[in-house]
Amino acid sequence: MSRNKPVKRQKLASEGFTGRTAYFVSRAFLNLRQNIFVSLLTIGTISLALLIIALFLLVYVNLEGMAESWSEKVQVTAFFDRELAQQEVVALKGKVQSLSGTDKVVYVSKDEAMKRFRARLKGQETLLEGVAPEVLPSSMEISLKKENRSSEMVDAYVARLKIVPGISEVQYGEEWVKRFNTFMNFMRLVGALLGGFLILAGLFIVSNTIKLTIYARKDELEVLGLVGATRFFIKAPFLIEGIFQGAVGALLALLILTACYFGFLHNAGNFLSFNLAATGLSFLPVSYLVALFLGGIGVGFLGSLTSLKRFITI
């Protein structure tokens, strides 16, 4: 009994890389049209989730900018019991400058301290009549480098500064620094939790959308598996569908964010008593925008992949 040899099917011209890609894309868009309402709901959910994350990032970026601006004003002040001679000032400035973390050192004499005090009491200078500069201590105002402005680094710096000979007292805004750093750490934690929750919600929605499409085409997919279609051939249109939903959702979120930002800047003067643009309110950096767009694509892709792993085992 002779065995029937399997007939080798001729390869069609459209079965190359370009032809397969065109088929996968057309199949993905057909899936989207067949489930238009669910697809729009998925895109809207992804867009909303990314928009909330983007708005939080916008607030966080501007808070970081404010923190950077304020941290430049955080300085350590070292006081002296007496007025220092010029040589002593130079020697002490050299010692302080040699400490790790020192950015800038300014010596403030008693006369300079009195001038500043009078400037702060502008219009009430009569309160200082008869007050000699000698009642105010001379001091050194020390600015720290950016990487040394956390509360722990400032504490360590002050501890080293106190053992420098000639310095009688050291002051800095210890409580303010600690409270502000605690607040920024809290904002980072809230952002991580919020972002994680919204990303999981997006994955869940995309995954369930793909499941509905799989259920609708269950018989067709089984036939494709029986006639020898590879797993990739079956899965590719669904993966492209998820990527498209994620990309459109991300793009929509960024467009809404941009419109809200510039609309707020344009109309802020109607309900705020100051010029918001003058405060330096900034938009998200390009790197953040790219990350959000890629994040949307990633959510769509992973949502599809999760669903396919569970429901396509052929």
PDB file of C-alpha atoms in Angstrom:
ATOM      1  CA  MET A   1       0.000   0.000   0.000  1.00  0.00           C
ATOM      2  CA  SER A   2       1.574   3.215  -1.106  1.00  0.00           C
ATOM      3  CA  ARG A   3       1.537   6.190   1.151  1.00  0.00           C
ATOM      4  CA  ASN A   4       0.271   9.479  -0.130  1.00  0.00           C
ATOM      5  CA  LYS A   5       3.082  11.971  -0.101  1.00  0.00           C
ATOM      6  CA  PRO A   6       2.123  15.348   1.327  1.00  0.00           C
ATOM      7  CA  VAL A   7       1.716  17.894  -1.394  1.00  0.00           C
ATOM      8  CA  LYS A   8       3.953  20.883  -0.856  1.00  0.00           C
ATOM      9  CA  ARG A   9       1.889  24.043  -1.245  1.00  0.00           C
ATOM     10  CA  GLN A  10       3.360  26.701  -3.484  1.00  0.00           C
ATOM     11  CA  LYS A  11       4.535  29.800  -1.662  1.00  0.00           C
ATOM     12  CA  LEU A  12       2.478  32.816  -2.632  1.00  0.00           C
ATOM     13  CA  ALA A  13       4.111  36.093  -3.499  1.00  0.00           C
ATOM     14  CA  SER A  14       2.275  37.788  -0.650  1.00  0.00           C
ATOM     15  CA  GLU A  15       3.628  35.384   1.980  1.00  0.00           C
ATOM     16  CA  GLY A  16       6.896  37.217   2.511  1.00  0.00           C
ATOM     17  CA  PHE A  17       7.583  39.494   5.450  1.00  0.00           C
ATOM     18  CA  THR A  18       5.679  42.386   3.896  1.00  0.00           C
ATOM     19  CA  GLY A  19       2.691  40.225   3.002  1.00  0.00           C
ATOM     20  CA  ARG A  20       2.441  38.667   6.454  1.00  0.00           C
ATOM     21  CA  THR A  21       2.800  42.045   8.148  1.00  0.00           C
ATOM     22  CA  ALA A  22       0.047  43.488   5.966  1.00  0.00           C
ATOM     23  CA  TYR A  23      -2.200  40.527   6.864  1.00  0.00           C
ATOM     24  CA  PHE A  24      -1.505  40.891  10.613  1.00  0.00           C
ATOM     25  CA  VAL A  25      -2.243  44.633  10.519  1.00  0.00           C
ATOM     26  CA  SER A  26      -5.419  44.254   8.440  1.00  0.00           C
ATOM     27  CA  ARG A  27      -6.621  41.460  10.735  1.00  0.00           C
ATOM     28  CA  ALA A  28      -5.934  43.616  13.809  1.00  0.00           C
ATOM     29  CA  PHE A  29      -7.915  46.551  12.393  1.00  0.00           C
ATOM     30  CA  LEU A  30     -10.733  44.201  11.427  1.00  0.00           C
ATOM     31  CA  ASN A  31     -10.844  43.023  15.065  1.00  0.00           C
ATOM     32  CA  LEU A  32     -11.018  46.641  16.176  1.00  0.00           C
ATOM     33  CA  ARG A  33     -13.900  47.414  13.800  1.00  0.00           C
ATOM     34  CA  GLN A  34     -15.803  44.295  14.843  1.00  0.00           C
ATOM     35  CA  ASN A  35     -15.537  45.302  18.514  1.00  0.00           C
ATOM     36  CA  ILE A  36     -15.559  49.057  18.070  1.00  0.00           C
ATOM     37  CA  PHE A  37     -17.375  49.919  21.288  1.00  0.00           C
ATOM     38  CA  VAL A  38     -15.148  47.734  23.483  1.00  0.00           C
ATOM     39  CA  SER A  39     -12.045  48.998  21.661  1.00  0.00           C
ATOM     40  CA  LEU A  40     -13.025  52.625  22.248  1.00  0.00           C
ATOM     41  CA  LEU A  41     -13.684  51.843  25.904  1.00  0.00           C
ATOM     42  CA  THR A  42     -10.228  50.280  26.191  1.00  0.00           C
ATOM     43  CA  ILE A  43      -8.532  53.233  24.502  1.00  0.00           C
ATOM     44  CA  GLY A  44     -10.441  55.619  26.778  1.00  0.00           C
ATOM     45  CA  THR A  45      -9.441  53.687  29.893  1.00  0.00           C
ATOM     46  CA  ILE A  46      -5.769  53.620  28.924  1.00  0.00           C
ATOM     47  CA  SER A  47      -5.928  57.313  28.057  1.00  0.00           C
ATOM     48  CA  LEU A  48      -7.536  58.198  31.399  1.00  0.00           C
ATOM     49  CA  ALA A  49      -5.018  56.141  33.368  1.00  0.00           C
ATOM     50  CA  LEU A  50      -2.041  57.700  31.559  1.00  0.00           C
ATOM     51  CA  LEU A  51      -3.551  61.184  31.845  1.00  0.00           C
ATOM     52  CA  ILE A  52      -3.817  60.842  35.630  1.00  0.00           C
ATOM     53  CA  ILE A  53      -0.201  59.619  35.774  1.00  0.00           C
ATOM     54  CA  ALA A  54       0.888  62.482  33.484  1.00  0.00           C
ATOM     55  CA  LEU A  55      -0.896  65.100  35.612  1.00  0.00           C
ATOM     56  CA  PHE A  56       0.743  63.724  38.735  1.00  0.00           C
ATOM     57  CA  LEU A  57       4.135  63.782  36.992  1.00  0.00           C
ATOM     58  CA  LEU A  58       3.505  67.387  35.942  1.00  0.00           C
ATOM     59  CA  VAL A  59       2.862  68.375  39.558  1.00  0.00           C
ATOM     60  CA  TYR A  60       5.856  66.344  40.735  1.00  0.00           C
ATOM     61  CA  VAL A  61       8.236  67.823  38.145  1.00  0.00           C
ATOM     62  CA  ASN A  62       7.276  71.343  39.180  1.00  0.00           C
ATOM     63  CA  LEU A  63       7.613  70.472  42.867  1.00  0.00           C
ATOM     64  CA  GLU A  64      11.088  69.115  42.129  1.00  0.00           C
ATOM     65  CA  GLY A  65      11.891  72.377  40.374  1.00  0.00           C
ATOM     66  CA  MET A  66      10.686  74.332  43.381  1.00  0.00           C
ATOM     67  CA  ALA A  67      12.672  72.061  45.673  1.00  0.00           C
ATOM     68  CA  GLU A  68      15.771  72.661  43.584  1.00  0.00           C
ATOM     69  CA  SER A  69      15.217  76.421  43.743  1.00  0.00           C
ATOM     70  CA  TRP A  70      14.560  76.382  47.480  1.00  0.00           C
ATOM     71  CA  SER A  71      17.429  74.039  48.245  1.00  0.00           C
ATOM     72  CA  GLU A  72      19.805  76.609  46.763  1.00  0.00           C
ATOM     73  CA  LYS A  73      18.681  78.951  49.532  1.00  0.00           C
ATOM     74  CA  VAL A  74      19.368  76.391  52.266  1.00  0.00           C
ATOM     75  CA  GLN A  75      22.649  77.380  53.824  1.00  0.00           C
ATOM     76  CA  VAL A  76      24.652  76.635  56.926  1.00  0.00           C
ATOM     77  CA  THR A  77      25.744  79.620  59.014  1.00  0.00           C
ATOM     78  CA  ALA A  78      28.826  79.444  61.252  1.00  0.00           C
ATOM     79  CA  PHE A  79      29.099  82.178  63.924  1.00  0.00           C
ATOM     80  CA  PHE A  80      32.190  83.585  65.643  1.00  0.00           C
ATOM     81  CA  ASP A  81      32.575  85.174  69.070  1.00  0.00           C
ATOM     82  CA  ARG A  82      34.718  88.012  67.742  1.00  0.00           C
ATOM     83  CA  GLU A  83      35.569  89.895  64.580  1.00  0.00           C
ATOM     84  CA  LEU A  84      38.202  88.004  62.611  1.00  0.00           C
ATOM     85  CA  ALA A  85      41.315  89.544  61.102  1.00  0.00           C
ATOM     86  CA  GLN A  86      41.772  89.272  57.343  1.00  0.00           C
ATOM     87  CA  GLN A  87      44.358  86.486  57.642  1.00  0.00           C
ATOM     88  CA  GLU A  88      42.081  84.516  59.974  1.00  0.00           C
ATOM     89  CA  VAL A  89      39.174  84.886  57.534  1.00  0.00           C
ATOM     90  CA  VAL A  90      41.290  83.554  54.657  1.00  0.00           C
ATOM     91  CA  ALA A  91      42.538  80.622  56.763  1.00  0.00           C
ATOM     92  CA  LEU A  92      39.062  79.673  58.006  1.00  0.00           C
ATOM     93  CA  LYS A  93      37.525  79.989  54.555  1.00  0.00           C
ATOM     94  CA  GLY A  94      40.184  77.612  53.268  1.00  0.00           C
ATOM     95  CA  LYS A  95      39.397  75.066  56.002  1.00  0.00           C
ATOM     96  CA  VAL A  96      35.658  75.267  55.386  1.00  0.00           C
ATOM     97  CA  GLN A  97      36.077  75.120  51.612  1.00  0.00           C
ATOM     98  CA  SER A  98      38.114  71.924  52.020  1.00  0.00           C
ATOM     99  CA  LEU A  99      35.179  70.159  53.680  1.00  0.00           C
ATOM    100  CA  SER A 100      33.421  67.715  51.375  1.00  0.00           C
ATOM    101  CA  GLY A 101      30.113  69.154  50.158  1.00  0.00           C
ATOM    102  CA  THR A 102      31.041  72.852  50.393  1.00  0.00           C
ATOM    103  CA  ASP A 103      29.997  74.892  47.373  1.00  0.00           C
ATOM    104  CA  LYS A 104      30.443  78.559  48.336  1.00  0.00           C
ATOM    105  CA  VAL A 105      31.646  80.383  51.468  1.00  0.00           C
ATOM    106  CA  VAL A 106      30.885  84.060  52.224  1.00  0.00           C
ATOM    107  CA  TYR A 107      32.249  85.873  55.283  1.00  0.00           C
ATOM    108  CA  VAL A 108      29.839  88.379  56.873  1.00  0.00           C
ATOM    109  CA  SER A 109      31.505  90.934  59.151  1.00  0.00           C
ATOM    110  CA  LYS A 110      29.693  92.689  61.998  1.00  0.00           C
ATOM    111  CA  ASP A 111      29.367  95.850  59.903  1.00  0.00           C
ATOM    112  CA  GLU A 112      27.916  93.880  56.986  1.00  0.00           C
ATOM    113  CA  ALA A 113      25.511  92.112  59.342  1.00  0.00           C
ATOM    114  CA  MET A 114      24.299  95.495  60.610  1.00  0.00           C
ATOM    115  CA  LYS A 115      23.785  96.763  57.040  1.00  0.00           C
ATOM    116  CA  ARG A 116      21.653  93.706  56.246  1.00  0.00           C
ATOM    117  CA  PHE A 117      19.682  94.145  59.450  1.00  0.00           C
ATOM    118  CA  ARG A 118      18.945  97.777  58.598  1.00  0.00           C
ATOM    119  CA  ALA A 119      17.875  96.769  55.068  1.00  0.00           C
ATOM    120  CA  ARG A 120      15.357  94.317  56.518  1.00  0.00           C
ATOM    121  CA  LEU A 121      13.951  97.021  58.753  1.00  0.00           C
ATOM    122  CA  LYS A 122      13.544  99.456  55.896  1.00  0.00           C
ATOM    123  CA  GLY A 123      11.255 102.257  57.043  1.00  0.00           C
ATOM    124  CA  GLN A 124      11.841 101.412  60.711  1.00  0.00           C
ATOM    125  CA  GLU A 125      15.552 102.201  60.973  1.00  0.00           C
ATOM    126  CA  THR A 126      14.894 104.347  64.046  1.00  0.00           C
ATOM    127  CA  LEU A 127      14.576 101.118  66.044  1.00  0.00           C
ATOM    128  CA  LEU A 128      18.321 100.619  65.576  1.00  0.00           C
ATOM    129  CA  GLU A 129      19.400 104.067  66.775  1.00  0.00           C
ATOM    130  CA  GLY A 130      22.173 103.704  69.313  1.00  0.00           C
ATOM    131  CA  VAL A 131      22.731 100.026  68.437  1.00  0.00           C
ATOM    132  CA  ALA A 132      26.386  99.375  67.596  1.00  0.00           C
ATOM    133  CA  PRO A 133      27.467  96.715  65.047  1.00  0.00           C
ATOM    134  CA  GLU A 134      29.422  94.983  67.839  1.00  0.00           C
ATOM    135  CA  VAL A 135      26.202  93.478  69.233  1.00  0.00           C
ATOM    136  CA  LEU A 136      25.884  91.299  66.115  1.00  0.00           C
ATOM    137  CA  PRO A 137      28.191  88.331  65.588  1.00  0.00           C
ATOM    138  CA  SER A 138      30.360  87.893  62.528  1.00  0.00           C
ATOM    139  CA  SER A 139      29.638  84.756  60.552  1.00  0.00           C
ATOM    140  CA  MET A 140      30.265  82.613  57.509  1.00  0.00           C
ATOM    141  CA  GLU A 141      27.393  81.699  55.180  1.00  0.00           C
ATOM    142  CA  ILE A 142      28.028  78.352  53.552  1.00  0.00           C
ATOM    143  CA  SER A 143      26.155  77.032  50.515  1.00  0.00           C
ATOM    144  CA  LEU A 144      26.216  73.291  49.911  1.00  0.00           C
ATOM    145  CA  LYS A 145      26.535  71.361  46.673  1.00  0.00           C
ATOM    146  CA  LYS A 146      23.341  69.941  45.171  1.00  0.00           C
ATOM    147  CA  GLU A 147      24.124  66.349  46.118  1.00  0.00           C
ATOM    148  CA  ASN A 148      24.764  67.331  49.747  1.00  0.00           C
ATOM    149  CA  ARG A 149      21.450  69.050  50.537  1.00  0.00           C
ATOM    150  CA  SER A 150      19.482  66.107  51.970  1.00  0.00           C
ATOM    151  CA  SER A 151      18.821  66.204  55.713  1.00  0.00           C
ATOM    152  CA  GLU A 152      21.247  63.343  56.388  1.00  0.00           C
ATOM    153  CA  MET A 153      24.035  64.946  54.354  1.00  0.00           C
ATOM    154  CA  VAL A 154      23.444  68.348  55.984  1.00  0.00           C
ATOM    155  CA  ASP A 155      23.571  66.784  59.460  1.00  0.00           C
ATOM    156  CA  ALA A 156      26.846  65.052  58.608  1.00  0.00           C
ATOM    157  CA  TYR A 157      28.275  68.278  57.175  1.00  0.00           C
ATOM    158  CA  VAL A 158      27.325  70.315  60.260  1.00  0.00           C
ATOM    159  CA  ALA A 159      28.941  67.701  62.505  1.00  0.00           C
ATOM    160  CA  ARG A 160      32.244  68.103  60.585  1.00  0.00           C
ATOM    161  CA  LEU A 161      31.916  71.887  60.573  1.00  0.00           C
ATOM    162  CA  LYS A 162      31.477  72.135  64.341  1.00  0.00           C
ATOM    163  CA  ILE A 163      34.930  70.670  64.995  1.00  0.00           C
ATOM    164  CA  VAL A 164      36.673  73.328  62.878  1.00  0.00           C
ATOM    165  CA  PRO A 165      38.687  75.508  65.339  1.00  0.00           C
ATOM    166  CA  GLY A 166      37.392  79.076  65.732  1.00  0.00           C
ATOM    167  CA  ILE A 167      33.694  78.325  65.076  1.00  0.00           C
ATOM    168  CA  SER A 168      31.538  78.908  68.169  1.00  0.00           C
ATOM    169  CA  GLU A 169      28.067  78.034  66.857  1.00  0.00           C
ATOM    170  CA  VAL A 170      26.453  76.527  63.746  1.00  0.00           C
ATOM    171  CA  GLN A 171      22.852  77.090  62.653  1.00  0.00           C
ATOM    172  CA  TYR A 172      20.763  75.887  59.718  1.00  0.00           C
ATOM    173  CA  GLY A 173      17.102  75.213  58.945  1.00  0.00           C
ATOM    174  CA  GLU A 174      17.217  71.642  60.244  1.00  0.00           C
ATOM    175  CA  GLU A 175      13.500  71.160  60.780  1.00  0.00           C
ATOM    176  CA  TRP A 176      12.594  72.792  57.461  1.00  0.00           C
ATOM    177  CA  VAL A 177      15.019  70.579  55.528  1.00  0.00           C
ATOM    178  CA  LYS A 178      13.729  67.409  57.211  1.00  0.00           C
ATOM    179  CA  ARG A 179      10.070  68.259  56.696  1.00  0.00           C
ATOM    180  CA  PHE A 180      10.533  69.157  53.050  1.00  0.00           C
ATOM    181  CA  ASN A 181      12.530  65.996  52.300  1.00  0.00           C
ATOM    182  CA  THR A 182       9.872  63.925  54.075  1.00  0.00           C
ATOM    183  CA  PHE A 183       7.186  65.575  51.929  1.00  0.00           C
ATOM    184  CA  MET A 184       9.076  64.877  48.682  1.00  0.00           C
ATOM    185  CA  ASN A 185       9.643  61.233  49.693  1.00  0.00           C
ATOM    186  CA  PHE A 186       5.913  60.938  50.409  1.00  0.00           C
ATOM    187  CA  MET A 187       5.109  62.360  46.960  1.00  0.00           C
ATOM    188  CA  ARG A 188       7.446  59.823  45.329  1.00  0.00           C
ATOM    189  CA  LEU A 189       5.740  56.975  47.215  1.00  0.00           C
ATOM    190  CA  VAL A 190       2.248  58.200  46.271  1.00  0.00           C
ATOM    191  CA  GLY A 191       3.336  58.522  42.639  1.00  0.00           C
ATOM    192  CA  ALA A 192       4.736  54.984  42.572  1.00  0.00           C
ATOM    193  CA  LEU A 193       1.584  53.504  44.133  1.00  0.00           C
ATOM    194  CA  LEU A 194      -0.771  55.520  41.920  1.00  0.00           C
ATOM    195  CA  GLY A 195       1.192  54.735  38.777  1.00  0.00           C
ATOM    196  CA  GLY A 196       1.363  51.018  39.629  1.00  0.00           C
ATOM    197  CA  PHE A 197      -2.373  50.829  40.294  1.00  0.00           C
ATOM    198  CA  LEU A 198      -3.325  52.630  37.078  1.00  0.00           C
ATOM    199  CA  ILE A 199      -0.953  50.533  34.968  1.00  0.00           C
ATOM    200  CA  LEU A 200      -2.444  47.335  36.411  1.00  0.00           C
ATOM    201  CA  ALA A 201      -5.934  48.686  35.666  1.00  0.00           C
ATOM    202  CA  GLY A 202      -4.896  49.356  32.066  1.00  0.00           C
ATOM    203  CA  LEU A 203      -3.444  45.855  31.715  1.00  0.00           C
ATOM    204  CA  PHE A 204      -6.662  44.368  33.080  1.00  0.00           C
ATOM    205  CA  ILE A 205      -8.872  46.312  30.653  1.00  0.00           C
ATOM    206  CA  VAL A 206      -6.743  45.512  27.590  1.00  0.00           C
ATOM    207  CA  SER A 207      -6.529  41.857  28.601  1.00  0.00           C
ATOM    208  CA  ASN A 208     -10.310  41.548  28.903  1.00  0.00           C
ATOM    209  CA  THR A 209     -10.856  43.330  25.579  1.00  0.00           C
ATOM    210  CA  ILE A 210      -8.610  40.835  23.821  1.00  0.00           C
ATOM    211  CA  LYS A 211     -10.444  37.985  25.575  1.00  0.00           C
ATOM    212  CA  LEU A 212     -13.749  39.185  24.093  1.00  0.00           C
ATOM    213  CA  THR A 213     -12.197  39.224  20.619  1.00  0.00           C
ATOM    214  CA  ILE A 214     -10.799  35.719  21.143  1.00  0.00           C
ATOM    215  CA  TYR A 215     -14.192  34.401  22.236  1.00  0.00           C
ATOM    216  CA  ALA A 216     -15.831  35.933  19.148  1.00  0.00           C
ATOM    217  CA  ARG A 217     -13.282  34.206  16.860  1.00  0.00           C
ATOM    218  CA  LYS A 218     -12.843  30.993  18.832  1.00  0.00           C
ATOM    219  CA  ASP A 219     -14.006  28.643  16.042  1.00  0.00           C
ATOM    220  CA  GLU A 220     -11.867  30.417  13.440  1.00  0.00           C
ATOM    221  CA  LEU A 221      -8.787  30.218  15.676  1.00  0.00           C
ATOM    222  CA  GLU A 222      -9.321  26.509  16.276  1.00  0.00           C
ATOM    223  CA  VAL A 223      -9.495  25.908  12.524  1.00  0.00           C
ATOM    224  CA  LEU A 224      -6.296  27.909  12.003  1.00  0.00           C
ATOM    225  CA  GLY A 225      -4.584  25.727  14.604  1.00  0.00           C
ATOM    226  CA  LEU A 226      -5.825  22.513  12.988  1.00  0.00           C
ATOM    227  CA  VAL A 227      -4.554  23.472   9.527  1.00  0.00           C
ATOM    228  CA  GLY A 228      -1.077  24.160  10.885  1.00  0.00           C
ATOM    229  CA  ALA A 229      -0.965  27.884  11.610  1.00  0.00           C
ATOM    230  CA  THR A 230       1.841  28.743  14.030  1.00  0.00           C
ATOM    231  CA  ARG A 231       1.158  30.315  17.406  1.00  0.00           C
ATOM    232  CA  PHE A 232       2.814  33.513  16.271  1.00  0.00           C
ATOM    233  CA  PHE A 233       0.597  33.651  13.165  1.00  0.00           C
ATOM    234  CA  ILE A 234      -2.492  33.387  15.360  1.00  0.00           C
ATOM    235  CA  LYS A 235      -1.308  35.742  18.091  1.00  0.00           C
ATOM    236  CA  ALA A 236       0.278  38.527  16.013  1.00  0.00           C
ATOM    237  CA  PRO A 237      -2.972  40.349  15.052  1.00  0.00           C
ATOM    238  CA  PHE A 238      -4.067  40.431  18.703  1.00  0.00           C
ATOM    239  CA  LEU A 239      -0.687  41.790  19.792  1.00  0.00           C
ATOM    240  CA  ILE A 240      -0.852  44.502  17.132  1.00  0.00           C
ATOM    241  CA  GLU A 241      -4.391  45.310  18.269  1.00  0.00           C
ATOM    242  CA  GLY A 242      -3.196  45.792  21.867  1.00  0.00           C
ATOM    243  CA  ILE A 243      -0.218  47.903  20.758  1.00  0.00           C
ATOM    244  CA  PHE A 244      -2.501  50.109  18.656  1.00  0.00           C
ATOM    245  CA  GLN A 245      -4.937  50.602  21.536  1.00  0.00           C
ATOM    246  CA  GLY A 246      -2.091  51.496  23.894  1.00  0.00           C
ATOM    247  CA  ALA A 247      -0.489  53.898  21.402  1.00  0.00           C
ATOM    248  CA  VAL A 248      -3.753  55.712  20.618  1.00  0.00           C
ATOM    249  CA  GLY A 249      -4.624  55.904  24.333  1.00  0.00           C
ATOM    250  CA  ALA A 250      -1.199  57.343  25.159  1.00  0.00           C
ATOM    251  CA  LEU A 251      -1.324  59.859  22.307  1.00  0.00           C
ATOM    252  CA  LEU A 252      -4.798  60.979  23.366  1.00  0.00           C
ATOM    253  CA  ALA A 253      -3.644  61.404  26.977  1.00  0.00           C
ATOM    254  CA  LEU A 254      -0.666  63.540  25.896  1.00  0.00           C
ATOM    255  CA  LEU A 255      -2.852  65.728  23.668  1.00  0.00           C
ATOM    256  CA  ILE A 256      -5.325  66.314  26.518  1.00  0.00           C
ATOM    257  CA  LEU A 257      -2.453  67.035  28.917  1.00  0.00           C
ATOM    258  CA  THR A 258      -0.946  69.581  26.509  1.00  0.00           C
ATOM    259  CA  ALA A 259      -4.317  71.270  25.973  1.00  0.00           C
ATOM    260  CA  CYS A 260      -4.978  71.420  29.732  1.00  0.00           C
ATOM    261  CA  TYR A 261      -1.510  72.835  30.445  1.00  0.00           C
ATOM    262  CA  PHE A 262      -1.617  75.660  27.904  1.00  0.00           C
ATOM    263  CA  GLY A 263      -5.312  76.327  28.579  1.00  0.00           C
ATOM    264  CA  PHE A 264      -4.559  76.657  32.283  1.00  0.00           C
ATOM    265  CA  LEU A 265      -1.635  79.004  31.623  1.00  0.00           C
ATOM    266  CA  HIS A 266      -3.745  81.137  29.293  1.00  0.00           C
ATOM    267  CA  ASN A 267      -6.719  81.469  31.657  1.00  0.00           C
ATOM    268  CA  ALA A 268      -4.971  81.396  35.036  1.00  0.00           C
ATOM    269  CA  GLY A 269      -4.911  85.189  35.197  1.00  0.00           C
ATOM    270  CA  ASN A 270      -8.717  85.257  35.337  1.00  0.00           C
ATOM    271  CA  PHE A 271      -8.851  83.556  38.740  1.00  0.00           C
ATOM    272  CA  LEU A 272      -5.337  83.989  40.176  1.00  0.00           C
ATOM    273  CA  SER A 273      -3.909  87.228  41.538  1.00  0.00           C
ATOM    274  CA  PHE A 274      -0.437  86.599  40.105  1.00  0.00           C
ATOM    275  CA  ASN A 275       1.103  85.741  36.765  1.00  0.00           C
ATOM    276  CA  LEU A 276       1.455  81.964  36.747  1.00  0.00           C
ATOM    277  CA  ALA A 277       3.870  81.979  33.806  1.00  0.00           C
ATOM    278  CA  ALA A 278       6.261  84.143  35.833  1.00  0.00           C
ATOM    279  CA  THR A 279       6.474  81.457  38.516  1.00  0.00           C
ATOM    280  CA  GLY A 280       8.330  79.153  36.122  1.00  0.00           C
ATOM    281  CA  LEU A 281       5.619  76.494  35.805  1.00  0.00           C
ATOM    282  CA  SER A 282       7.111  74.039  33.335  1.00  0.00           C
ATOM    283  CA  PHE A 283       5.732  71.299  31.097  1.00  0.00           C
ATOM    284  CA  LEU A 284       6.893  67.687  31.196  1.00  0.00           C
ATOM    285  CA  PRO A 285      10.357  67.099  29.705  1.00  0.00           C
ATOM    286  CA  VAL A 286      10.512  65.270  26.361  1.00  0.00           C
ATOM    287  CA  SER A 287      11.951  62.180  28.060  1.00  0.00           C
ATOM    288  CA  TYR A 288       8.826  61.933  30.253  1.00  0.00           C
ATOM    289  CA  LEU A 289       6.522  62.338  27.236  1.00  0.00           C
ATOM    290  CA  VAL A 290       8.350  59.595  25.335  1.00  0.00           C
ATOM    291  CA  ALA A 291       8.232  57.355  28.421  1.00  0.00           C
ATOM    292  CA  LEU A 292       4.455  57.872  28.744  1.00  0.00           C
ATOM    293  CA  PHE A 293       3.909  57.069  25.062  1.00  0.00           C
ATOM    294  CA  LEU A 294       6.061  53.937  25.243  1.00  0.00           C
ATOM    295  CA  GLY A 295       4.334  53.063  28.518  1.00  0.00           C
ATOM    296  CA  GLY A 296       0.960  53.129  26.758  1.00  0.00           C
ATOM    297  CA  ILE A 297       2.295  50.835  24.028  1.00  0.00           C
ATOM    298  CA  GLY A 298       3.758  48.553  26.698  1.00  0.00           C
ATOM    299  CA  VAL A 299       0.456  48.373  28.582  1.00  0.00           C
ATOM    300  CA  GLY A 300      -1.383  47.439  25.385  1.00  0.00           C
ATOM    301  CA  PHE A 301       1.196  44.825  24.412  1.00  0.00           C
ATOM    302  CA  LEU A 302       1.434  43.217  27.853  1.00  0.00           C
ATOM    303  CA  GLY A 303      -2.351  43.215  28.245  1.00  0.00           C
ATOM    304  CA  SER A 304      -2.703  41.350  24.958  1.00  0.00           C
ATOM    305  CA  LEU A 305       0.143  38.973  25.772  1.00  0.00           C
ATOM    306  CA  THR A 306      -1.353  38.112  29.173  1.00  0.00           C
ATOM    307  CA  SER A 307      -4.707  37.300  27.620  1.00  0.00           C
ATOM    308  CA  LEU A 308      -3.196  35.256  24.787  1.00  0.00           C
ATOM    309  CA  LYS A 309      -1.097  33.132  27.135  1.00  0.00           C
ATOM    310  CA  ARG A 310      -4.213  32.072  29.010  1.00  0.00           C
ATOM    311  CA  PHE A 311      -6.611  31.530  26.114  1.00  0.00           C
ATOM    312  CA  ILE A 312      -4.515  30.422  23.134  1.00  0.00           C
ATOM    313  CA  THR A 313      -2.737  27.133  23.839  1.00  0.00           C
ATOM    314  CA  ILE A 314      -2.917  25.593  20.396  1.00  0.00           C
TER     315      ILE A 314
END
